Amino acid sequence: MWHTIFSWFVKITGAPVFYLLMRTKVYYENRKVQGLRIKGKAIIVSNHRSIWDVAMMMMTFLGRTLRCVVAEVMYRFGIMRLVLNGLGAIKVDRHAQDFAFIDRCKTILDKGGVVEIYPEARIPDPEEAKPLPFKPSTVYLALESGAPIIPVYTNGCYFKWKRARMIIGTPFDAREYYDDALSEKENIENITNLLRERIIDLGKQLDEKIHEKHN
């Protein structure tokens, strides 16, 4: 309950600045299937372009409290640590081989909540191909919890003359792609690659929609 109250406080106080500076434009793969409203438990998965991705997601899916998986590096700053704790962020130490965050995520999902994950695990360097390879923990969590994955792609244009744009894809059910003839490890690897391809495809769809609008 506390996380929900604090989240709404941040949304209400931050919304005027966010909408003025971000000017986010949202597109949809199929709005009838998945729009801004999220029903029940879900895992939001997106490419990662900036630390502002988290704020954009919060302000886009206003109706739900998003519990974001956040890397340990963000907790080094006192004020940031307080904000993240207030929002109910889920800390993950990428160097400790500690997978307790998966249990925390599953607990939230089992209660009907929404978890937000960036499976690249970090922001790519400018010269790197994007998106980076995805970590398998997202698919493992989806298989264990049965929660649908809502794929999202963002162009990461924050505080620039170009508008920040994102596209929301149709839900992705990891269990539908599980092959009993393969091992669990093989299935997780295959489905993780498939999820990454879905995100890449959404990026192409976003480019097409922007191109159509300008022609």
mmCIF file of C-alpha atoms in Angstrom:
data_model
loop_
_atom_site.group_PDB
_atom_site.id
_atom_site.type_symbol
_atom_site.label_atom_id
_atom_site.label_comp_id
_atom_site.label_asym_id
_atom_site.label_seq_id
_atom_site.Cartn_x
_atom_site.Cartn_y
_atom_site.Cartn_z
ATOM 1 C CA MET A 1 0.000 0.000 0.000
ATOM 2 C CA TRP A 2 2.813 2.433 0.885
ATOM 3 C CA HIS A 3 4.452 1.903 -2.502
ATOM 4 C CA THR A 4 1.175 2.683 -4.266
ATOM 5 C CA ILE A 5 0.650 5.885 -2.275
ATOM 6 C CA PHE A 6 4.208 7.089 -2.893
ATOM 7 C CA SER A 7 3.961 6.174 -6.575
ATOM 8 C CA TRP A 8 0.827 8.265 -6.985
ATOM 9 C CA PHE A 9 2.471 11.169 -5.153
ATOM 10 C CA VAL A 10 5.371 11.058 -7.641
ATOM 11 C CA LYS A 11 2.975 10.805 -10.593
ATOM 12 C CA ILE A 12 0.816 13.742 -9.487
ATOM 13 C CA THR A 13 3.708 16.047 -8.628
ATOM 14 C CA GLY A 14 5.879 15.020 -11.581
ATOM 15 C CA ALA A 15 3.254 14.851 -14.326
ATOM 16 C CA PRO A 16 3.277 18.567 -15.303
ATOM 17 C CA VAL A 17 7.060 18.603 -15.777
ATOM 18 C CA PHE A 18 7.095 15.203 -17.453
ATOM 19 C CA TYR A 19 4.460 15.962 -20.085
ATOM 20 C CA LEU A 20 5.949 19.383 -20.782
ATOM 21 C CA LEU A 21 9.517 18.165 -21.278
ATOM 22 C CA MET A 22 9.084 14.599 -22.534
ATOM 23 C CA ARG A 23 6.114 15.124 -24.859
ATOM 24 C CA THR A 24 5.840 11.347 -25.162
ATOM 25 C CA LYS A 25 3.913 9.994 -28.148
ATOM 26 C CA VAL A 26 2.536 6.483 -27.663
ATOM 27 C CA TYR A 27 1.818 4.089 -30.533
ATOM 28 C CA TYR A 28 0.278 0.632 -30.416
ATOM 29 C CA GLU A 29 0.797 -2.611 -32.257
ATOM 30 C CA ASN A 30 -2.876 -3.414 -31.650
ATOM 31 C CA ARG A 31 -4.642 -1.072 -29.240
ATOM 32 C CA LYS A 32 -7.709 -3.334 -29.038
ATOM 33 C CA VAL A 33 -5.536 -6.108 -27.617
ATOM 34 C CA GLN A 34 -3.202 -4.012 -25.434
ATOM 35 C CA GLY A 35 -3.534 -0.325 -24.702
ATOM 36 C CA LEU A 36 -2.550 1.716 -21.670
ATOM 37 C CA ARG A 37 -4.748 -0.276 -19.325
ATOM 38 C CA ILE A 38 -3.148 -3.366 -17.818
ATOM 39 C CA LYS A 39 -5.491 -5.980 -16.385
ATOM 40 C CA GLY A 40 -4.140 -8.373 -13.799
ATOM 41 C CA LYS A 41 -0.550 -9.464 -13.396
ATOM 42 C CA ALA A 42 1.955 -8.638 -16.118
ATOM 43 C CA ILE A 43 5.645 -8.170 -16.875
ATOM 44 C CA ILE A 44 6.507 -5.034 -18.861
ATOM 45 C CA VAL A 45 9.666 -5.617 -20.899
ATOM 46 C CA SER A 46 11.437 -2.889 -22.865
ATOM 47 C CA ASN A 47 14.689 -2.026 -24.549
ATOM 48 C CA HIS A 48 16.850 0.268 -22.433
ATOM 49 C CA ARG A 49 18.044 3.639 -23.730
ATOM 50 C CA SER A 50 18.175 5.900 -20.684
ATOM 51 C CA ILE A 51 17.549 6.048 -16.943
ATOM 52 C CA TRP A 52 14.508 8.138 -17.932
ATOM 53 C CA ASP A 53 12.885 5.011 -19.372
ATOM 54 C CA VAL A 54 11.613 4.242 -15.878
ATOM 55 C CA ALA A 55 9.908 7.632 -15.520
ATOM 56 C CA MET A 56 8.346 7.298 -18.959
ATOM 57 C CA MET A 57 6.879 3.896 -18.108
ATOM 58 C CA MET A 58 5.485 5.185 -14.825
ATOM 59 C CA MET A 59 3.775 8.121 -16.514
ATOM 60 C CA THR A 60 2.543 6.044 -19.452
ATOM 61 C CA PHE A 61 0.895 3.243 -17.486
ATOM 62 C CA LEU A 62 -0.634 5.611 -14.946
ATOM 63 C CA GLY A 63 -3.301 3.240 -13.722
ATOM 64 C CA ARG A 64 -0.915 0.662 -12.247
ATOM 65 C CA THR A 65 1.942 0.690 -9.775
ATOM 66 C CA LEU A 66 4.996 -0.602 -11.634
ATOM 67 C CA ARG A 67 7.615 -2.443 -9.576
ATOM 68 C CA CYS A 68 10.813 -1.952 -11.535
ATOM 69 C CA VAL A 69 13.886 -4.201 -11.354
ATOM 70 C CA VAL A 70 16.791 -1.801 -10.790
ATOM 71 C CA ALA A 71 20.549 -2.430 -10.861
ATOM 72 C CA GLU A 72 22.608 -2.021 -7.701
ATOM 73 C CA VAL A 73 24.508 0.956 -9.131
ATOM 74 C CA MET A 74 21.432 3.182 -8.789
ATOM 75 C CA TYR A 75 21.349 2.604 -5.037
ATOM 76 C CA ARG A 76 24.697 4.295 -4.467
ATOM 77 C CA PHE A 77 23.052 7.719 -4.279
ATOM 78 C CA GLY A 78 21.204 8.548 -1.061
ATOM 79 C CA ILE A 79 18.236 10.419 -2.498
ATOM 80 C CA MET A 80 17.866 7.989 -5.380
ATOM 81 C CA ARG A 81 17.923 5.062 -2.958
ATOM 82 C CA LEU A 82 15.120 6.624 -0.914
ATOM 83 C CA VAL A 83 13.019 7.249 -4.020
ATOM 84 C CA LEU A 84 13.539 3.733 -5.349
ATOM 85 C CA ASN A 85 12.658 2.198 -2.000
ATOM 86 C CA GLY A 86 9.560 4.378 -1.837
ATOM 87 C CA LEU A 87 8.482 3.218 -5.286
ATOM 88 C CA GLY A 88 9.011 -0.400 -4.317
ATOM 89 C CA ALA A 89 11.793 -0.991 -6.824
ATOM 90 C CA ILE A 90 13.384 -4.436 -6.828
ATOM 91 C CA LYS A 91 17.134 -4.292 -6.369
ATOM 92 C CA VAL A 92 19.313 -6.721 -8.312
ATOM 93 C CA ASP A 93 23.055 -7.043 -7.835
ATOM 94 C CA ARG A 94 24.381 -7.965 -11.262
ATOM 95 C CA HIS A 95 27.756 -9.044 -9.891
ATOM 96 C CA ALA A 96 26.707 -11.163 -6.901
ATOM 97 C CA GLN A 97 24.956 -14.063 -8.667
ATOM 98 C CA ASP A 98 22.040 -13.397 -6.320
ATOM 99 C CA PHE A 99 18.724 -14.365 -7.872
ATOM 100 C CA ALA A 100 16.554 -13.486 -4.869
ATOM 101 C CA PHE A 101 15.036 -10.700 -6.975
ATOM 102 C CA ILE A 102 13.217 -13.340 -9.031
ATOM 103 C CA ASP A 103 11.411 -14.579 -5.908
ATOM 104 C CA ARG A 104 10.448 -10.989 -5.056
ATOM 105 C CA CYS A 105 9.138 -10.446 -8.562
ATOM 106 C CA LYS A 106 7.144 -13.676 -8.480
ATOM 107 C CA THR A 107 5.596 -12.718 -5.141
ATOM 108 C CA ILE A 108 4.439 -9.412 -6.630
ATOM 109 C CA LEU A 109 3.054 -11.139 -9.721
ATOM 110 C CA ASP A 110 1.280 -13.799 -7.662
ATOM 111 C CA LYS A 111 -0.568 -10.949 -5.933
ATOM 112 C CA GLY A 112 -1.674 -9.557 -9.294
ATOM 113 C CA GLY A 113 0.981 -6.840 -9.552
ATOM 114 C CA VAL A 114 3.030 -5.501 -12.455
ATOM 115 C CA VAL A 115 6.797 -5.904 -12.735
ATOM 116 C CA GLU A 116 8.949 -3.805 -15.079
ATOM 117 C CA ILE A 117 12.162 -5.326 -16.450
ATOM 118 C CA TYR A 118 14.900 -4.172 -18.830
ATOM 119 C CA PRO A 119 16.467 -7.521 -19.871
ATOM 120 C CA GLU A 120 19.539 -5.915 -21.454
ATOM 121 C CA ALA A 121 20.569 -5.307 -17.814
ATOM 122 C CA ARG A 122 22.305 -2.034 -18.684
ATOM 123 C CA ILE A 123 22.180 0.925 -21.047
ATOM 124 C CA PRO A 124 24.125 0.140 -24.253
ATOM 125 C CA ASP A 125 27.180 2.192 -25.119
ATOM 126 C CA PRO A 126 26.747 4.442 -28.196
ATOM 127 C CA GLU A 127 28.850 2.194 -30.445
ATOM 128 C CA GLU A 128 27.108 -1.047 -29.434
ATOM 129 C CA ALA A 129 24.406 -2.769 -31.470
ATOM 130 C CA LYS A 130 20.998 -2.276 -29.894
ATOM 131 C CA PRO A 131 19.322 -3.904 -28.172
ATOM 132 C CA LEU A 132 21.961 -5.843 -26.296
ATOM 133 C CA PRO A 133 21.482 -9.597 -25.776
ATOM 134 C CA PHE A 134 18.719 -10.258 -23.241
ATOM 135 C CA LYS A 135 19.325 -11.910 -19.878
ATOM 136 C CA PRO A 136 17.255 -15.102 -19.411
ATOM 137 C CA SER A 137 15.769 -14.234 -15.995
ATOM 138 C CA THR A 138 12.774 -12.439 -17.551
ATOM 139 C CA VAL A 139 11.602 -15.519 -19.431
ATOM 140 C CA TYR A 140 12.277 -17.749 -16.428
ATOM 141 C CA LEU A 141 10.070 -15.459 -14.334
ATOM 142 C CA ALA A 142 7.332 -15.463 -16.975
ATOM 143 C CA LEU A 143 7.342 -19.269 -17.143
ATOM 144 C CA GLU A 144 7.284 -19.636 -13.364
ATOM 145 C CA SER A 145 4.562 -17.053 -12.739
ATOM 146 C CA GLY A 146 2.423 -17.498 -15.852
ATOM 147 C CA ALA A 147 2.334 -13.701 -16.206
ATOM 148 C CA PRO A 148 2.043 -12.340 -19.745
ATOM 149 C CA ILE A 149 4.878 -10.197 -21.041
ATOM 150 C CA ILE A 150 3.920 -6.793 -22.466
ATOM 151 C CA PRO A 151 6.727 -5.834 -24.891
ATOM 152 C CA VAL A 152 7.539 -2.149 -25.314
ATOM 153 C CA TYR A 153 10.010 -0.301 -27.519
ATOM 154 C CA THR A 154 11.161 3.272 -26.904
ATOM 155 C CA ASN A 155 13.366 5.543 -28.995
ATOM 156 C CA GLY A 156 14.878 7.124 -25.865
ATOM 157 C CA CYS A 157 14.602 10.724 -27.128
ATOM 158 C CA TYR A 158 14.272 12.550 -23.826
ATOM 159 C CA PHE A 159 14.733 16.290 -23.369
ATOM 160 C CA LYS A 160 15.475 16.742 -27.088
ATOM 161 C CA TRP A 161 13.759 18.595 -29.909
ATOM 162 C CA LYS A 162 12.446 15.246 -31.154
ATOM 163 C CA ARG A 163 9.533 13.784 -29.212
ATOM 164 C CA ALA A 164 10.008 10.731 -27.046
ATOM 165 C CA ARG A 165 8.149 7.916 -28.786
ATOM 166 C CA MET A 166 7.231 4.424 -27.728
ATOM 167 C CA ILE A 167 5.174 1.548 -29.049
ATOM 168 C CA ILE A 168 3.275 -0.955 -26.924
ATOM 169 C CA GLY A 169 3.125 -4.468 -28.352
ATOM 170 C CA THR A 170 0.593 -7.261 -27.922
ATOM 171 C CA PRO A 171 1.102 -9.491 -24.873
ATOM 172 C CA PHE A 172 3.614 -12.313 -25.181
ATOM 173 C CA ASP A 173 2.844 -15.609 -23.395
ATOM 174 C CA ALA A 174 6.155 -17.414 -22.828
ATOM 175 C CA ARG A 175 4.413 -20.700 -22.025
ATOM 176 C CA GLU A 176 2.974 -20.908 -25.520
ATOM 177 C CA TYR A 177 6.496 -21.251 -26.917
ATOM 178 C CA TYR A 178 7.704 -23.921 -24.487
ATOM 179 C CA ASP A 179 8.782 -27.095 -26.282
ATOM 180 C CA ASP A 180 8.626 -30.219 -24.093
ATOM 181 C CA ALA A 181 11.124 -31.926 -26.393
ATOM 182 C CA LEU A 182 13.806 -29.471 -25.239
ATOM 183 C CA SER A 183 15.457 -28.952 -21.877
ATOM 184 C CA GLU A 184 14.412 -26.065 -19.645
ATOM 185 C CA LYS A 185 17.699 -24.282 -20.389
ATOM 186 C CA GLU A 186 17.183 -24.648 -24.148
ATOM 187 C CA ASN A 187 13.604 -23.412 -23.881
ATOM 188 C CA ILE A 188 14.564 -20.364 -21.843
ATOM 189 C CA GLU A 189 17.341 -19.512 -24.283
ATOM 190 C CA ASN A 190 15.056 -19.901 -27.321
ATOM 191 C CA ILE A 191 12.188 -17.916 -25.820
ATOM 192 C CA THR A 192 14.575 -15.188 -24.640
ATOM 193 C CA ASN A 193 15.873 -14.803 -28.197
ATOM 194 C CA LEU A 194 12.306 -14.755 -29.475
ATOM 195 C CA LEU A 195 11.396 -12.005 -26.995
ATOM 196 C CA ARG A 196 14.365 -9.940 -28.118
ATOM 197 C CA GLU A 197 13.233 -10.340 -31.739
ATOM 198 C CA ARG A 198 9.766 -9.128 -30.740
ATOM 199 C CA ILE A 199 11.283 -5.970 -29.259
ATOM 200 C CA ILE A 200 13.383 -5.429 -32.392
ATOM 201 C CA ASP A 201 10.279 -5.879 -34.549
ATOM 202 C CA LEU A 202 8.417 -3.305 -32.456
ATOM 203 C CA GLY A 203 11.258 -0.868 -33.135
ATOM 204 C CA LYS A 204 10.774 -1.415 -36.867
ATOM 205 C CA GLN A 205 7.020 -0.906 -36.502
ATOM 206 C CA LEU A 206 7.629 2.338 -34.618
ATOM 207 C CA ASP A 207 9.885 3.625 -37.412
ATOM 208 C CA GLU A 208 7.209 2.733 -39.975
ATOM 209 C CA LYS A 209 4.470 4.503 -38.039
ATOM 210 C CA ILE A 210 6.595 7.636 -37.685
ATOM 211 C CA HIS A 211 7.450 7.527 -41.398
ATOM 212 C CA GLU A 212 3.778 7.128 -42.343
ATOM 213 C CA LYS A 213 2.795 10.107 -40.217
ATOM 214 C CA HIS A 214 5.400 12.355 -41.858
ATOM 215 C CA ASN A 215 4.384 11.382 -45.418
#
